[in-house]
PDB file of C-alpha atoms in Angstrom:
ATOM      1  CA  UNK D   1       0.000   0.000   0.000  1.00 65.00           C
ATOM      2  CA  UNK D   2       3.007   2.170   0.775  1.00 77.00           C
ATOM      3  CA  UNK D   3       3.348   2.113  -3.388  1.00 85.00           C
ATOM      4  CA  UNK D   4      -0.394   3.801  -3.663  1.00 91.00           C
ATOM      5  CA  UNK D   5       0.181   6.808  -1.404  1.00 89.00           C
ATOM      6  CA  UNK D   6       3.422   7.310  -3.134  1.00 93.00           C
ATOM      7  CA  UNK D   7       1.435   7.476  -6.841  1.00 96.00           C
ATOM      8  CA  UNK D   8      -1.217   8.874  -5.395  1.00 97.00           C
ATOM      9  CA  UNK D   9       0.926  12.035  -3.925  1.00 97.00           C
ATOM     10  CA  UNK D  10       3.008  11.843  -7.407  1.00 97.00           C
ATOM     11  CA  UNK D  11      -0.234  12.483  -9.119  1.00 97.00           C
ATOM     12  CA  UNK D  12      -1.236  15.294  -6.786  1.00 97.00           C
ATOM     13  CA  UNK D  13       1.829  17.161  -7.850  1.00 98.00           C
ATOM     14  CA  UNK D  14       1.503  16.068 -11.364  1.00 98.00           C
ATOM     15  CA  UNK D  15      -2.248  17.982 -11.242  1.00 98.00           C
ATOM     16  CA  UNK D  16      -0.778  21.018  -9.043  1.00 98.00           C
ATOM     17  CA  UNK D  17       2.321  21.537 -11.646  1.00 98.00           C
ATOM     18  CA  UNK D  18      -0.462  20.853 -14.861  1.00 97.00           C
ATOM     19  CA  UNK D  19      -2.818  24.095 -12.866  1.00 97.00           C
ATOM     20  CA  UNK D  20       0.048  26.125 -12.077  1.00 97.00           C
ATOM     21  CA  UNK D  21       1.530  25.912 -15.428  1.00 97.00           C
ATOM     22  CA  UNK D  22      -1.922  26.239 -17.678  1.00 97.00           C
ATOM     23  CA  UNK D  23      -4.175  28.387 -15.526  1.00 96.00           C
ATOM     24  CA  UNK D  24      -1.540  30.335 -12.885  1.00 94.00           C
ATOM     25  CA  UNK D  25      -0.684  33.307 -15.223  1.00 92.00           C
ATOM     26  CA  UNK D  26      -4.578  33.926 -16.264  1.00 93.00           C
ATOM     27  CA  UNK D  27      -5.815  36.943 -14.884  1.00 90.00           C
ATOM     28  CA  UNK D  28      -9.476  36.657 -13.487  1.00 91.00           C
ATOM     29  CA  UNK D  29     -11.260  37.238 -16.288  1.00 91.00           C
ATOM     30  CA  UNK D  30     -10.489  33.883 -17.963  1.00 93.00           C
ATOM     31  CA  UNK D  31     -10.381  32.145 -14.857  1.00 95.00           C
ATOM     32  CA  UNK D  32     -13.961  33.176 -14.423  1.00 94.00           C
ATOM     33  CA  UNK D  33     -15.549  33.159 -18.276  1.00 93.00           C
ATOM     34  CA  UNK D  34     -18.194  30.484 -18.635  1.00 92.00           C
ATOM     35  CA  UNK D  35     -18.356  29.379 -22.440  1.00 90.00           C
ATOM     36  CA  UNK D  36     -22.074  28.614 -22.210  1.00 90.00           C
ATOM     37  CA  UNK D  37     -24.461  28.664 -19.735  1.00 88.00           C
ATOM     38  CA  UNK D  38     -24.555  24.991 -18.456  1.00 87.00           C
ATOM     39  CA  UNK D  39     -20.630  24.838 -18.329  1.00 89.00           C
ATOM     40  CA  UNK D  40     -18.435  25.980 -15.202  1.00 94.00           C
ATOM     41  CA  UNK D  41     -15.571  28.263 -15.349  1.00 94.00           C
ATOM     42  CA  UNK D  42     -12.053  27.279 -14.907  1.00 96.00           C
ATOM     43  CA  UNK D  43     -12.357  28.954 -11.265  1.00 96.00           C
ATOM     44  CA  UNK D  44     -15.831  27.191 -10.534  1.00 95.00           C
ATOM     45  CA  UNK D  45     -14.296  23.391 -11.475  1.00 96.00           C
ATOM     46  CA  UNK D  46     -10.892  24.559  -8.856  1.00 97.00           C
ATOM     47  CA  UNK D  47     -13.710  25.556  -6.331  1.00 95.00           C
ATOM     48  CA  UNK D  48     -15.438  22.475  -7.054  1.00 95.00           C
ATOM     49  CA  UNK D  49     -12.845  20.336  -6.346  1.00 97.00           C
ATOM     50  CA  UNK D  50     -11.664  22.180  -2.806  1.00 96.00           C
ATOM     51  CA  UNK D  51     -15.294  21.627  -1.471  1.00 96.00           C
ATOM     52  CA  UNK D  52     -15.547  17.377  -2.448  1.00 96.00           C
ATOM     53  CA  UNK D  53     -11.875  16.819  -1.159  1.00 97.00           C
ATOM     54  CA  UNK D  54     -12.653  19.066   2.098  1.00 97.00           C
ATOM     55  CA  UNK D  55     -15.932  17.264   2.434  1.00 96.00           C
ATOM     56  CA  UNK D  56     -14.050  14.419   3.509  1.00 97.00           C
ATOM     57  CA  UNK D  57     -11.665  16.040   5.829  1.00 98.00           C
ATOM     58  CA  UNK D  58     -13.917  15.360   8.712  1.00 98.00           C
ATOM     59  CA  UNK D  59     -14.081  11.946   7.991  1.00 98.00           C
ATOM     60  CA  UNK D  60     -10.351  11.678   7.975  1.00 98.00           C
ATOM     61  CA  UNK D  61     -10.145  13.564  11.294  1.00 98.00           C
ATOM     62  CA  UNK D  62     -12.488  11.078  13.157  1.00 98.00           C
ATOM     63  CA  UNK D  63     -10.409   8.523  12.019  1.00 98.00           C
ATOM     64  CA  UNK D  64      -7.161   9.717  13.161  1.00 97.00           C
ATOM     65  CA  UNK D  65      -9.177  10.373  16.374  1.00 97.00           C
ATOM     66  CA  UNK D  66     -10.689   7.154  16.545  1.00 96.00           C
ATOM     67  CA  UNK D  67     -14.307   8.838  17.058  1.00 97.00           C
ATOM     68  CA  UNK D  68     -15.651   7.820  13.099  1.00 96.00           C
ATOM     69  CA  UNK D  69     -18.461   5.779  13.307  1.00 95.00           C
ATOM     70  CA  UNK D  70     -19.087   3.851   9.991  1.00 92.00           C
ATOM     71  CA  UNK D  71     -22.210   2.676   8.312  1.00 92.00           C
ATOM     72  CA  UNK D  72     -24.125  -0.348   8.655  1.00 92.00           C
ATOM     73  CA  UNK D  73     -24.003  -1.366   5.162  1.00 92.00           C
ATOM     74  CA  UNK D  74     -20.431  -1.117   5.463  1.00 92.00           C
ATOM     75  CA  UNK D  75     -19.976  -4.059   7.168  1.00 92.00           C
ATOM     76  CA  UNK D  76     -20.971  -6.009   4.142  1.00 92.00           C
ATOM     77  CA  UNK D  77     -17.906  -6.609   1.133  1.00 92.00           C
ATOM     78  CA  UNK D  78     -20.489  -6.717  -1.751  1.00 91.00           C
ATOM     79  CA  UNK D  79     -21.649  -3.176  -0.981  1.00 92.00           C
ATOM     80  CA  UNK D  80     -18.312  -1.525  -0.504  1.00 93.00           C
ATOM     81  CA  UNK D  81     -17.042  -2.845  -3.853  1.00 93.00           C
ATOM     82  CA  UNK D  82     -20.212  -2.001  -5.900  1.00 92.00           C
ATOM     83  CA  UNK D  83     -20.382   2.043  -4.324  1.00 93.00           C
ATOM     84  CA  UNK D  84     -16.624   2.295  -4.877  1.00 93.00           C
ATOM     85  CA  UNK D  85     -16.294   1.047  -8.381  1.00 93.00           C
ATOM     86  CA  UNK D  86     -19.921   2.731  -9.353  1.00 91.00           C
ATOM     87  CA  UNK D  87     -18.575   5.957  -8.619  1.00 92.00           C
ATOM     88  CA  UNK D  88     -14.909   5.445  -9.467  1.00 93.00           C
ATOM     89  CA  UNK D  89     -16.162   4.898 -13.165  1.00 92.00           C
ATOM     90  CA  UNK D  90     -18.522   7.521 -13.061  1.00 88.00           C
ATOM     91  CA  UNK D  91     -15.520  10.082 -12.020  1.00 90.00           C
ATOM     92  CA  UNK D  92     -12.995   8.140 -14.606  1.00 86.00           C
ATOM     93  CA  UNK D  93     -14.222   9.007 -18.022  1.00 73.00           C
ATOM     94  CA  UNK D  94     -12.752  12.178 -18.149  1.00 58.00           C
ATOM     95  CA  UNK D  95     -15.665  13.698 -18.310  1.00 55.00           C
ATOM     96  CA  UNK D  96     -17.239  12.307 -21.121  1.00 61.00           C
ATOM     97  CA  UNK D  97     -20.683  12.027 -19.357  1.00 67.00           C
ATOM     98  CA  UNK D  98     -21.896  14.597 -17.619  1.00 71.00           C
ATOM     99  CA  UNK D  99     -23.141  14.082 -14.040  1.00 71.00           C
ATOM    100  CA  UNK D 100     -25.017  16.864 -11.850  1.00 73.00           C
ATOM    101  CA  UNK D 101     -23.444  17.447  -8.099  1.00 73.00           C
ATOM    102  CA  UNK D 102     -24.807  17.107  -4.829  1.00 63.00           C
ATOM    103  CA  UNK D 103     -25.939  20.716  -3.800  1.00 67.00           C
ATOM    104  CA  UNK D 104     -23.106  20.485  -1.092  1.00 73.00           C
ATOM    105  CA  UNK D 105     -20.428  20.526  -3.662  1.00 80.00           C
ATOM    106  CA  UNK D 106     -21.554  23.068  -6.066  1.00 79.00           C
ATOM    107  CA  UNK D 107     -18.905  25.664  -6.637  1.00 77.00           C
ATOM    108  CA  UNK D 108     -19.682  29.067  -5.136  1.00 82.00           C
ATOM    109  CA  UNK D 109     -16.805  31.323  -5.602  1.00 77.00           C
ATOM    110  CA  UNK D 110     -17.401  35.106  -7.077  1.00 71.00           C
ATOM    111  CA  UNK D 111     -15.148  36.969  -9.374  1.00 71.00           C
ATOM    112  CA  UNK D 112     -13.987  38.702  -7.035  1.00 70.00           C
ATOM    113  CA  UNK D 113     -11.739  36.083  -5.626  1.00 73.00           C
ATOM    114  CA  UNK D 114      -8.311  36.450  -7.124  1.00 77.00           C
ATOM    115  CA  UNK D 115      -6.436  34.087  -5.464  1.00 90.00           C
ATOM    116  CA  UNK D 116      -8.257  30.797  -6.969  1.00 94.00           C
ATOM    117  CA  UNK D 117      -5.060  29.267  -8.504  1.00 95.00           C
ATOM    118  CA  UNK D 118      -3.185  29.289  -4.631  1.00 96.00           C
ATOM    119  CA  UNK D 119      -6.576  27.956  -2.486  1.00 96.00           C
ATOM    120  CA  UNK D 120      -6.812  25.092  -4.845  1.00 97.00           C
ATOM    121  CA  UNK D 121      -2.565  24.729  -4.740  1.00 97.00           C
ATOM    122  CA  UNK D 122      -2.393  24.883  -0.918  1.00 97.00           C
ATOM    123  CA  UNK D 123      -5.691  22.853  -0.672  1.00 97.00           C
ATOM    124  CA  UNK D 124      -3.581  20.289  -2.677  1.00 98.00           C
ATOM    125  CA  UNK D 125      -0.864  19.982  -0.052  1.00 98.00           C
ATOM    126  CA  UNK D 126      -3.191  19.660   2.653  1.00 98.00           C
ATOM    127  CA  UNK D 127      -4.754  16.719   1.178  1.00 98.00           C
ATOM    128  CA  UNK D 128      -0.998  15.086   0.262  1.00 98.00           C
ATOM    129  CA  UNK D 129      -0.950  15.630   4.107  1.00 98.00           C
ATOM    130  CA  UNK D 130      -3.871  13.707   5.112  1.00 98.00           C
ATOM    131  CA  UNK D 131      -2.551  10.969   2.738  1.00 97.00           C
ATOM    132  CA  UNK D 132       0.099  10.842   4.503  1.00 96.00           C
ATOM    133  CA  UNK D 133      -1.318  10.952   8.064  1.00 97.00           C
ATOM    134  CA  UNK D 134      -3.782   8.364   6.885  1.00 97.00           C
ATOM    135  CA  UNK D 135      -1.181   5.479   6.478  1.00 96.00           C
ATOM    136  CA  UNK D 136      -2.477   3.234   8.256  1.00 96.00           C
ATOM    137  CA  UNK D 137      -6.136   3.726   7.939  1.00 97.00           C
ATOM    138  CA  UNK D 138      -5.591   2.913   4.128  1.00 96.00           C
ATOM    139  CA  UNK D 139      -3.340  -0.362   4.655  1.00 96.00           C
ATOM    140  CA  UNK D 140      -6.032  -1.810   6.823  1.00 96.00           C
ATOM    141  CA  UNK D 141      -8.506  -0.563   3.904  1.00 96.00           C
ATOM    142  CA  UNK D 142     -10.845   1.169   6.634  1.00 97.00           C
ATOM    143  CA  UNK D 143     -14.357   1.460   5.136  1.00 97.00           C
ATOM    144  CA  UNK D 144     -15.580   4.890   5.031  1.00 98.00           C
ATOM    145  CA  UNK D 145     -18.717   6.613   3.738  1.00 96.00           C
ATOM    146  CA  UNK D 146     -19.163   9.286   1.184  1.00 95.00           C
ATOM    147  CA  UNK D 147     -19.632  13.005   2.658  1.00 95.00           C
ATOM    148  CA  UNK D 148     -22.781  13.412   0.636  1.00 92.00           C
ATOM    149  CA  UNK D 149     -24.639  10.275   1.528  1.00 93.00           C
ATOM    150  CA  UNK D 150     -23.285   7.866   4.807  1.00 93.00           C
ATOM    151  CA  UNK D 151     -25.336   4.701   2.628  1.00 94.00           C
ATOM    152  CA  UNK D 152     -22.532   5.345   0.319  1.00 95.00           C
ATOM    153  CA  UNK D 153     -19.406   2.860   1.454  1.00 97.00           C
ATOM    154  CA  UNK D 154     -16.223   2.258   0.187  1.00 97.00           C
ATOM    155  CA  UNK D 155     -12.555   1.779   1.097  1.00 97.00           C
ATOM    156  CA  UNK D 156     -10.408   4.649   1.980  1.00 97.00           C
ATOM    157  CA  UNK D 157      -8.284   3.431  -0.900  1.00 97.00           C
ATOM    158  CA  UNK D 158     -10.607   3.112  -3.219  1.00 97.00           C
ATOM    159  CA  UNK D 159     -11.862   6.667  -1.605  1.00 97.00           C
ATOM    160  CA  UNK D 160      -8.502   8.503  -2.735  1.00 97.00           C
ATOM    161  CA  UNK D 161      -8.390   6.677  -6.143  1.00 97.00           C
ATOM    162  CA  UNK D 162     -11.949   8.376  -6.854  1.00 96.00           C
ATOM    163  CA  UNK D 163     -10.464  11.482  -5.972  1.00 97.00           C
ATOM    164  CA  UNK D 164      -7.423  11.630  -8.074  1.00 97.00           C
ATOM    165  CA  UNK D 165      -9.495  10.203 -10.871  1.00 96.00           C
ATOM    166  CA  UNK D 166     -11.879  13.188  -9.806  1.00 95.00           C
ATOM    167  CA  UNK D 167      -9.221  15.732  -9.955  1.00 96.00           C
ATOM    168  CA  UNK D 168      -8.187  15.148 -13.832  1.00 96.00           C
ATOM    169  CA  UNK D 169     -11.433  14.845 -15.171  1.00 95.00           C
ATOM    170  CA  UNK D 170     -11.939  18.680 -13.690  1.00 94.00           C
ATOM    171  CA  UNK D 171      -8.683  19.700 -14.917  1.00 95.00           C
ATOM    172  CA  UNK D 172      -9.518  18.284 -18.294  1.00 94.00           C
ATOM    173  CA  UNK D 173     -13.443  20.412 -18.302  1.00 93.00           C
ATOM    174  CA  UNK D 174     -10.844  23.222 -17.337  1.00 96.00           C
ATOM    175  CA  UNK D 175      -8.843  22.393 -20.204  1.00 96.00           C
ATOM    176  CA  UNK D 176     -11.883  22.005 -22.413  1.00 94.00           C
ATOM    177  CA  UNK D 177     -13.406  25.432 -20.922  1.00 95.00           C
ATOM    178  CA  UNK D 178      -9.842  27.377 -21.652  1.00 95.00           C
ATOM    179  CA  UNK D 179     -10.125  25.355 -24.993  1.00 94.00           C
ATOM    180  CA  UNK D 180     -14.091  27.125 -25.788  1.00 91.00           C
ATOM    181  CA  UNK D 181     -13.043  30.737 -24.338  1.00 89.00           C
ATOM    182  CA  UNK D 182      -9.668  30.982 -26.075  1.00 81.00           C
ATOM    183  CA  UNK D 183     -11.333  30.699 -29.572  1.00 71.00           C
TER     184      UNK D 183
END
């Protein structure tokens, strides 16, 4: 397991360099342009992603304090494997199919903010962080729930594959979105 959190922080950086590089010299007005109306802005997909990796945060703090209390349904194998590789695949098409949000994780962020680019950089390092600190809560392949819906189980494993897989297919809408405005 010590090989996953190693990829999985190698892929973190891999996504903060990509961001940095692409979208750190664009000044707000790109950062904020929506090409259509049912699309989100390079800023709204960073936002997006802060709020569903910081939705999990408390989870990972009642594990290191030994206060989280999993679900039922957890207990049982079948149901861990079938949430975590439903919504694994649903994250890893690269965004081929689009899939609405859970109110909770809509981006909310205002033109206004500037600083877009460093939240989501130094949101990045806090969850390589929490990787870390999570060691051994992923070897033992603790059983979590999703921060949107606690009938929604998987394996803190499989919970940080979904969100790296998560991750690029929002930088590549970004892409696509810098792709749309650009021409």
């Amino acid at each position: 397991m010590e090989i996953k959190l190693k990829e999985w922080i190698i892929e973190l950086d891999k996504l903060s360099e990509e961001i940095r590089e692409v979208f750190g010299g664009l000044d707000n007005k790109i950062l904020f342009t929506k090409p259509d109306s049912k699309s989100w802005s390079i800023a709204e997909n960073l936002d997006h992603l802060i709020k569903v990796n910081s939705s999990y945060f408390p989870i990972f703090r009642q594990l290191i304090d030994q206060t989280f209390v999993g679900a039922f349904i957890g207990k049982f194998k079948f149901f861990t494997k079938l949430f975590g590789n439903m919504i694994y695949t649903s994250v890893s098409d690269g965004g081929k199919k689009k899939i609405r949000t859970f109110p909770l994780w809509e981006p909310r962020i205002n033109e206004g903010e500037n600083d877009i680019i460093e939240k989501f950089l130094d949101h990045q390092e806090e969850l390589k962080n929490w990787i870390k600190e999570l060691e051994p809560y992923i070897e033992k392949e603790t059983i979590i729930h999703s921060p949107a819906n606690r009938l929604i189980v998987y394996s803190l494993p499989q919970a940080m594959d979904i969100v790296i897989a998560h991750e690029k297919r929002h930088l590549n809408q970004a892409l696509a979105v810098l792709e749309k405005i650009k021409k």
